[in-house]
Coordinates of C-alpha atoms and ligand atoms in Angstrom, one line a residue:
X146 CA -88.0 -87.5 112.5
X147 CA -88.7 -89.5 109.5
X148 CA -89.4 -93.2 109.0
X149 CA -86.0 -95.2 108.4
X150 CA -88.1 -97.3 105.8
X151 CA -90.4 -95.8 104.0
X152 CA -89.2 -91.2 104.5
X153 CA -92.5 -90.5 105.9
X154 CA -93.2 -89.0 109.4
X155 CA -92.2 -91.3 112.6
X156 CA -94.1 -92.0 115.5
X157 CA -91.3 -94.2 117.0
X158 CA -88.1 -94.3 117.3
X159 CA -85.7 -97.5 118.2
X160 CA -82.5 -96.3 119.7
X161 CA -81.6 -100.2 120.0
X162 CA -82.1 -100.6 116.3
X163 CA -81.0 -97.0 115.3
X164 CA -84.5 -96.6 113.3
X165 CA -87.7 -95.0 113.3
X166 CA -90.5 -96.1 112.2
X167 CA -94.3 -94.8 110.9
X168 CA -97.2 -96.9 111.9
X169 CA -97.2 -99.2 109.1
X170 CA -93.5 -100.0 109.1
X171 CA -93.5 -100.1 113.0
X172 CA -96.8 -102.8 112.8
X173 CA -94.5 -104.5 109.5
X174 CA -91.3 -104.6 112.5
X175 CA -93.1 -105.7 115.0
X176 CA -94.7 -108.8 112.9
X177 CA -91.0 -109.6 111.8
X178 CA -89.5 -109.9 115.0
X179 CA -92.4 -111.9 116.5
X180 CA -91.6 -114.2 112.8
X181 CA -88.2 -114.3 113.0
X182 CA -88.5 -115.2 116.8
X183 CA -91.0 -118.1 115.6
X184 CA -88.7 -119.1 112.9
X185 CA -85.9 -119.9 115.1
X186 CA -87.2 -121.0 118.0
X187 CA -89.1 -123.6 115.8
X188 CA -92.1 -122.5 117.9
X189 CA -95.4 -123.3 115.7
X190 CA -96.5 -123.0 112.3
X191 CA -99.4 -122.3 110.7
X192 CA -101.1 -125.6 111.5
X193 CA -100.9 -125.3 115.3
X194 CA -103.3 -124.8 117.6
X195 CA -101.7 -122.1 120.1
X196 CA -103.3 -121.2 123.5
X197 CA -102.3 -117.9 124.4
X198 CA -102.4 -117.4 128.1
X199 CA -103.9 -113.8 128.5
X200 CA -103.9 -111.4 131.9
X201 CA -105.9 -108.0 129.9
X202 CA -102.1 -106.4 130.1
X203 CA -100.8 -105.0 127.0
X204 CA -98.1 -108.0 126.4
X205 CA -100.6 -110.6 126.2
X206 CA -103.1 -109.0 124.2
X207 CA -100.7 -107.6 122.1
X208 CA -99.4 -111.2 121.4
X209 CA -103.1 -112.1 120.9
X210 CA -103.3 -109.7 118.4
X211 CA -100.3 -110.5 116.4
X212 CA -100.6 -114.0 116.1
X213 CA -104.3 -113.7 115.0
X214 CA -103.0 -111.0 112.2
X215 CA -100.1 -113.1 111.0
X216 CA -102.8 -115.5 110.2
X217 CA -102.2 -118.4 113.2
X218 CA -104.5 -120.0 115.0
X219 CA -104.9 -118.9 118.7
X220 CA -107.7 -119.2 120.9
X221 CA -106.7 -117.7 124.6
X222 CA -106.9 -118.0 128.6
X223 CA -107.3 -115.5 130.9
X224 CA -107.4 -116.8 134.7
X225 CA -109.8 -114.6 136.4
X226 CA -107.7 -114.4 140.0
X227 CA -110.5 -112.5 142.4
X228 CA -108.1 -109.4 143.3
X229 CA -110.9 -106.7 143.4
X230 CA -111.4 -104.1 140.8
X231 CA -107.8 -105.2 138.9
X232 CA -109.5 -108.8 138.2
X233 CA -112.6 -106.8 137.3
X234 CA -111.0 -104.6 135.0
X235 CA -108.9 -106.9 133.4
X236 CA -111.5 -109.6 133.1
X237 CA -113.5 -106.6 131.6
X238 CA -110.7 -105.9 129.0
X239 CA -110.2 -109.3 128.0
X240 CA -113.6 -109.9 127.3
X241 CA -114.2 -106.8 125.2
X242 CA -111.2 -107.9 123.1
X243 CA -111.9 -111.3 122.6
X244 CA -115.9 -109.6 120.8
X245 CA -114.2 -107.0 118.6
X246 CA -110.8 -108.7 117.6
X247 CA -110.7 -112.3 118.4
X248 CA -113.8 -113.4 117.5
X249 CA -113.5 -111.5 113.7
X250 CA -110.9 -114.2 113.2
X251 CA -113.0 -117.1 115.0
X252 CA -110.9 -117.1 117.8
X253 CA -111.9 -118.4 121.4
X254 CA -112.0 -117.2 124.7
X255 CA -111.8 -119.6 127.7
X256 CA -112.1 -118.5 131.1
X257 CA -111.0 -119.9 134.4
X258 CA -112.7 -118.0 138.1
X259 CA -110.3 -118.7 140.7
X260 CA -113.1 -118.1 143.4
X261 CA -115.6 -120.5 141.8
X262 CA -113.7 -123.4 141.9
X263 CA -111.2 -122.5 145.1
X264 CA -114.2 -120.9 147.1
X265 CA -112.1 -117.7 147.4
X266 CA -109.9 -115.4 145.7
X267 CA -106.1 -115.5 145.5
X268 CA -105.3 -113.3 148.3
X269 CA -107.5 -115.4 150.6
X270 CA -106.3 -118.7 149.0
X271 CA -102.9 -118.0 150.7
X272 CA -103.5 -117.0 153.4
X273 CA -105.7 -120.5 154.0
X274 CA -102.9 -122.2 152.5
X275 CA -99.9 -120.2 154.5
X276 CA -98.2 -119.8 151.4
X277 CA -97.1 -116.3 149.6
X278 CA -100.0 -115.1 146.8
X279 CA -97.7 -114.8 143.8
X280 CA -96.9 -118.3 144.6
X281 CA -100.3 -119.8 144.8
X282 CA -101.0 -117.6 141.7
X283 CA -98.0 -119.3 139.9
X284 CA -99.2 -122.8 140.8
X285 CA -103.0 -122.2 139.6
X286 CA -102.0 -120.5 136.6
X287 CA -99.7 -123.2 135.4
X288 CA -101.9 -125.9 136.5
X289 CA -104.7 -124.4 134.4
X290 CA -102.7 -123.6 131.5
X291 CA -101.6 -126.6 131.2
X292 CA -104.9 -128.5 132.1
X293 CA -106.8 -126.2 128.9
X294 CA -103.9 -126.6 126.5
X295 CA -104.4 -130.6 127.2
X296 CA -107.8 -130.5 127.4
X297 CA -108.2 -128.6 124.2
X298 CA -105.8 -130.5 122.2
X299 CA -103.8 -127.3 122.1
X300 CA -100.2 -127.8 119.9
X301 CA -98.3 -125.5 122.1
X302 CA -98.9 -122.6 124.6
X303 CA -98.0 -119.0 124.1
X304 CA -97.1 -116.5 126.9
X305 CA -96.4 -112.8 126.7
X306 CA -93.0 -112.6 128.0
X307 CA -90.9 -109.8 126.7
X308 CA -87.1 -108.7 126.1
X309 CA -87.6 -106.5 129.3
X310 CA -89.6 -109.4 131.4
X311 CA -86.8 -111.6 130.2
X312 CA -83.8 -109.8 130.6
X313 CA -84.7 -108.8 134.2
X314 CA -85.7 -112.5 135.1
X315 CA -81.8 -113.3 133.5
X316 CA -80.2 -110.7 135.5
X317 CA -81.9 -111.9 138.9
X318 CA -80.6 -115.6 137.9
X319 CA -77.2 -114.3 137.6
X320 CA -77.3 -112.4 140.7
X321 CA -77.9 -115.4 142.6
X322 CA -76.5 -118.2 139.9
X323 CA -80.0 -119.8 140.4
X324 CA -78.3 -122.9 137.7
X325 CA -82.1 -124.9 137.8
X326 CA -83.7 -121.6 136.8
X327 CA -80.9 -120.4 134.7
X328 CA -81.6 -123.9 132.5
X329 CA -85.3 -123.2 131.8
X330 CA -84.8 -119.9 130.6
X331 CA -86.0 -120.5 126.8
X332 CA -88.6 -118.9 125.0
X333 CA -89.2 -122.5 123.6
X334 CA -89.7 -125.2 126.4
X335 CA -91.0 -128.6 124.8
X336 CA -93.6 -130.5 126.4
X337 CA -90.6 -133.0 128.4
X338 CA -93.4 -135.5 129.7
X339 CA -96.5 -136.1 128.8
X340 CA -99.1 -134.4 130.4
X341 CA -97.3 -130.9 130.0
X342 CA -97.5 -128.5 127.6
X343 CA -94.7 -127.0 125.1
X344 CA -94.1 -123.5 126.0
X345 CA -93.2 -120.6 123.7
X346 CA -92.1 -117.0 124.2
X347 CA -92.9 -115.8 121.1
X348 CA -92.4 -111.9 122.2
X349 CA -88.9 -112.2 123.7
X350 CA -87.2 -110.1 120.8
X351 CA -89.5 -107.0 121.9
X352 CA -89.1 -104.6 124.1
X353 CA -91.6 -103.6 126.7
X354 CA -91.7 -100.0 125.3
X355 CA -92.4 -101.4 121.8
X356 CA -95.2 -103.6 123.2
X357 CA -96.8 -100.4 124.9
X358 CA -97.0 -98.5 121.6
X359 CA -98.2 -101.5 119.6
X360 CA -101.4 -101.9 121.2
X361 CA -101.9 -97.8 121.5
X362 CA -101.0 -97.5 117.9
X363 CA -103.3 -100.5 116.7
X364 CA -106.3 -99.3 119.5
X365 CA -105.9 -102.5 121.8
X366 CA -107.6 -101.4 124.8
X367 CA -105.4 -103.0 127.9
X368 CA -105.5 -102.8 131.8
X369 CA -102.4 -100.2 132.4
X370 CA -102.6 -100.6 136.1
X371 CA -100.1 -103.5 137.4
X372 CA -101.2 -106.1 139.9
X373 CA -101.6 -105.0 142.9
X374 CA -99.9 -108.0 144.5
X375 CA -96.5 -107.7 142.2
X376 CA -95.9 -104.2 144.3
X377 CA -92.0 -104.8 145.6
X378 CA -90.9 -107.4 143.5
X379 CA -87.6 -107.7 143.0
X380 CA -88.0 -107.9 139.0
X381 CA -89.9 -104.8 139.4
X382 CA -86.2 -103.2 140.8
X383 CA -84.5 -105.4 138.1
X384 CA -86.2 -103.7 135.3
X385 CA -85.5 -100.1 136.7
X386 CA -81.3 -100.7 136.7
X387 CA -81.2 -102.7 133.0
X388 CA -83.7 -99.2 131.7
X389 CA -80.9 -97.0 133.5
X390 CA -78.4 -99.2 131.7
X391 CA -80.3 -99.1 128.2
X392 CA -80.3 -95.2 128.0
X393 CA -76.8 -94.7 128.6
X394 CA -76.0 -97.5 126.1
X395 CA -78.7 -99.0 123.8
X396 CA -79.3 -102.7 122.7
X397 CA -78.1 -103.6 126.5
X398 CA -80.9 -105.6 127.3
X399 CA -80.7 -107.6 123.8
X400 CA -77.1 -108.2 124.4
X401 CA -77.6 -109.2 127.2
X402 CA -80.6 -111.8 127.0
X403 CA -80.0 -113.0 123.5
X404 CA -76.1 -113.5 123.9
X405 CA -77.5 -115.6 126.6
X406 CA -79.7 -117.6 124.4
X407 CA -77.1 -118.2 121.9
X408 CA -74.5 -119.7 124.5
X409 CA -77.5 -121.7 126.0
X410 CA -77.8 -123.3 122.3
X411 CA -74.1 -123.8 122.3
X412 CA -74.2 -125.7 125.2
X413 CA -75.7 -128.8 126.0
X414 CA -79.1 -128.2 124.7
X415 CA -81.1 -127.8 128.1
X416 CA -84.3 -128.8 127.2
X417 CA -82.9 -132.4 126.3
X418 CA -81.4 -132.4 130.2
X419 CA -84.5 -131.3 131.6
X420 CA -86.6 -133.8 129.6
X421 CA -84.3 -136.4 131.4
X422 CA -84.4 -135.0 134.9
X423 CA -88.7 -134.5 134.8
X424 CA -89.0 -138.0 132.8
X425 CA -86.9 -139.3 135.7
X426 CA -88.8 -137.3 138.8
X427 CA -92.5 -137.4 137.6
X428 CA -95.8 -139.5 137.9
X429 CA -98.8 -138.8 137.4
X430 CA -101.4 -137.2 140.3
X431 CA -103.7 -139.5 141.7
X432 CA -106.2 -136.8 141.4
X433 CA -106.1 -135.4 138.6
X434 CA -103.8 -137.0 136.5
X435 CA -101.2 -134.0 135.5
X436 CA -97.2 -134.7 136.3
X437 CA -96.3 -134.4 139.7
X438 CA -93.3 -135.2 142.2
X439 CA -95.3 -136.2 144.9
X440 CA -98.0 -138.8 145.1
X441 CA -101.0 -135.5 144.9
X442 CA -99.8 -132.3 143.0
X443 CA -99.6 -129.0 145.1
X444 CA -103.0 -127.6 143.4
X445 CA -105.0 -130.7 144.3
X446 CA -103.3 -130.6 147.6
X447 CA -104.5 -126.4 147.0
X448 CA -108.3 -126.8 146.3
X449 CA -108.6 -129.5 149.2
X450 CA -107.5 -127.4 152.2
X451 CA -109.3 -124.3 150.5
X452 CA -112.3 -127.1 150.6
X453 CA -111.6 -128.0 154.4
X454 CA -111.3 -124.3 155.1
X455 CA -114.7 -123.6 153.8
X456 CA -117.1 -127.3 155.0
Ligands
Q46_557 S1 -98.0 -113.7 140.3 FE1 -98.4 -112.2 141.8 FE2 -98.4 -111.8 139.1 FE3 -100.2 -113.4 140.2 S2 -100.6 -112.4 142.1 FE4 -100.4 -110.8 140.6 S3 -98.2 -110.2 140.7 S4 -100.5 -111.8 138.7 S5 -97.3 -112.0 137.3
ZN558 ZN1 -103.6 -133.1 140.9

């Protein structure tokens, strides 16, 4: 198998795209998508400071990676969550990237410990707070994402969703014509209020496979090993039935999502209705100060019965 671009020998081939590529092509494919996905998403430019929110998985450093070789400017953080030897490990991998990759291009690290400020880790956390873990994970990561990107005068905040996270995230939305959910879909969320961060998916053209032989090809070292906590999720099944789809037909999964995002731009654009709806809903916390619905946002409300629990 030879390189579709350049005749010399493959190490990967894209049934989706009907190519192959060498490593230099395949790093030169990768870079477009992730620019052509920039480009018309009207995500950043080279003037923006992006915050990259990291987990040591090979998506996020791999995004990492990308943006810091296409010459951006994008510090990172990873949310240590307190889930034994996977936080370790990750935390571990994180930091080891930030020293040998991140820092040659004078890129920062910041770091947020879940059990420092909570008192316990996220397992514990929910179970004080009755609530399900991947819940009370969502609601400190997004708080803290967004409390950073503010606090660091951050243009816009990357994540490392990709075609596969994306596609099986659209096909559970269909399944149960969740409308709300269906409308926020976009790799490119602008900041509706102030007080929250724009959000960009600047990965959603590549495929989960690609992702995996990126950061093996260009030595990123990553945390192969899943959470522990994300064991039965339905996305988890999702993604198994649109890979059984994608090998009997390829390019499903980018039909699929991306014929999405182009009848989503067709429509009424949703981030304009959503700006509307959260301009209409929020106020700031008397806490802390970030948007909320009620009069003290659920990770306030979080930290002080984690805080009750412990005193
Ligand atoms: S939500 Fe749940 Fe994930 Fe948080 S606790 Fe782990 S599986 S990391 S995307
Ligand atoms: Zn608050």
């Amino acid at each position: 198998m030879n390189c579709t671009k350049c005749k010399t020998k493959a190490v990967i081939d894209l049934p989706r795209h009907n190519a192959a590529f060498c490593k230099i092509c395949f790093n030169g494919y990768i870079h477009d998508q992730v620019a052509k996905a920039v480009k018309s998403d009207r995500m950043f430019g080279k003037d923006d400071r992006i915050l990259v929110a990291v987990s040591g998985g090979k998506d996020s450093l791999a995004l990492w990676d990308i943006l810091l070789k296409m010459g951006y400017k994008a510090d990172a953080l990873y949310v240590n969550l307190g889930i034994g030897s996977y936080s370790e490990e990750s935390h571990r991998k994180v930091v080891t990237f930030a020293e040998t990759v991140a820092a040659v291009h004078g890129a920062k690290l910041h770091v947020h410990t879940v059990q420092e400020e909570a008192g316990a880790g996220i397992k514990e956390l929910a179970q004080i707070i009755h609530r399900p873990a991947c819940s009370t994970c969502g609601t400190i990561k997004r708080y803290q994402f967004n409390r950073v990107a503010l606090e660091g005068e951050y243009d816009v905040m990357a994540t490392g969703h990709n075609l596969d996270d994306e596609a099986a995230r659209l096909l559970g939305n269909v399944l149960h014509w969740q409308d709300e959910y269906l409308d926020k879909q976009s790799p490119n969320l602008p900041a509706s209020v102030e007080g929250f961060a724009r959000k960009v998916k600047p990965l959603y053209r590549l495929a989960e496979r690609e992702l995996a032989a990126y950061s093996v090809l260009n030595r990123i070292d990553y945390i192969v090993e899943e959470c522990p906590m994300a064991k039965g999720a339905r996305t988890i099944l999702y993604k198994e039935v649109l890979n059984r789809l994608e090998t009997e037909s390829p390019g499903t999964k980018q039909t699929f999502y991306w014929k999405f995002l182009e009848r989503q731009k067709q429509a009424a654009p949703a981030a304009a209705s959503m700006a509307e709806k959260d301009q209409a809903m929020l106020h700031p916390c008397s806490v802390c100060r970030q948007p909320t619905t009620a009069e003290i946002c659920s990770y306030c409300k979080m930290m002080a019965r984690a805080k009750t629990h412990a005193s």
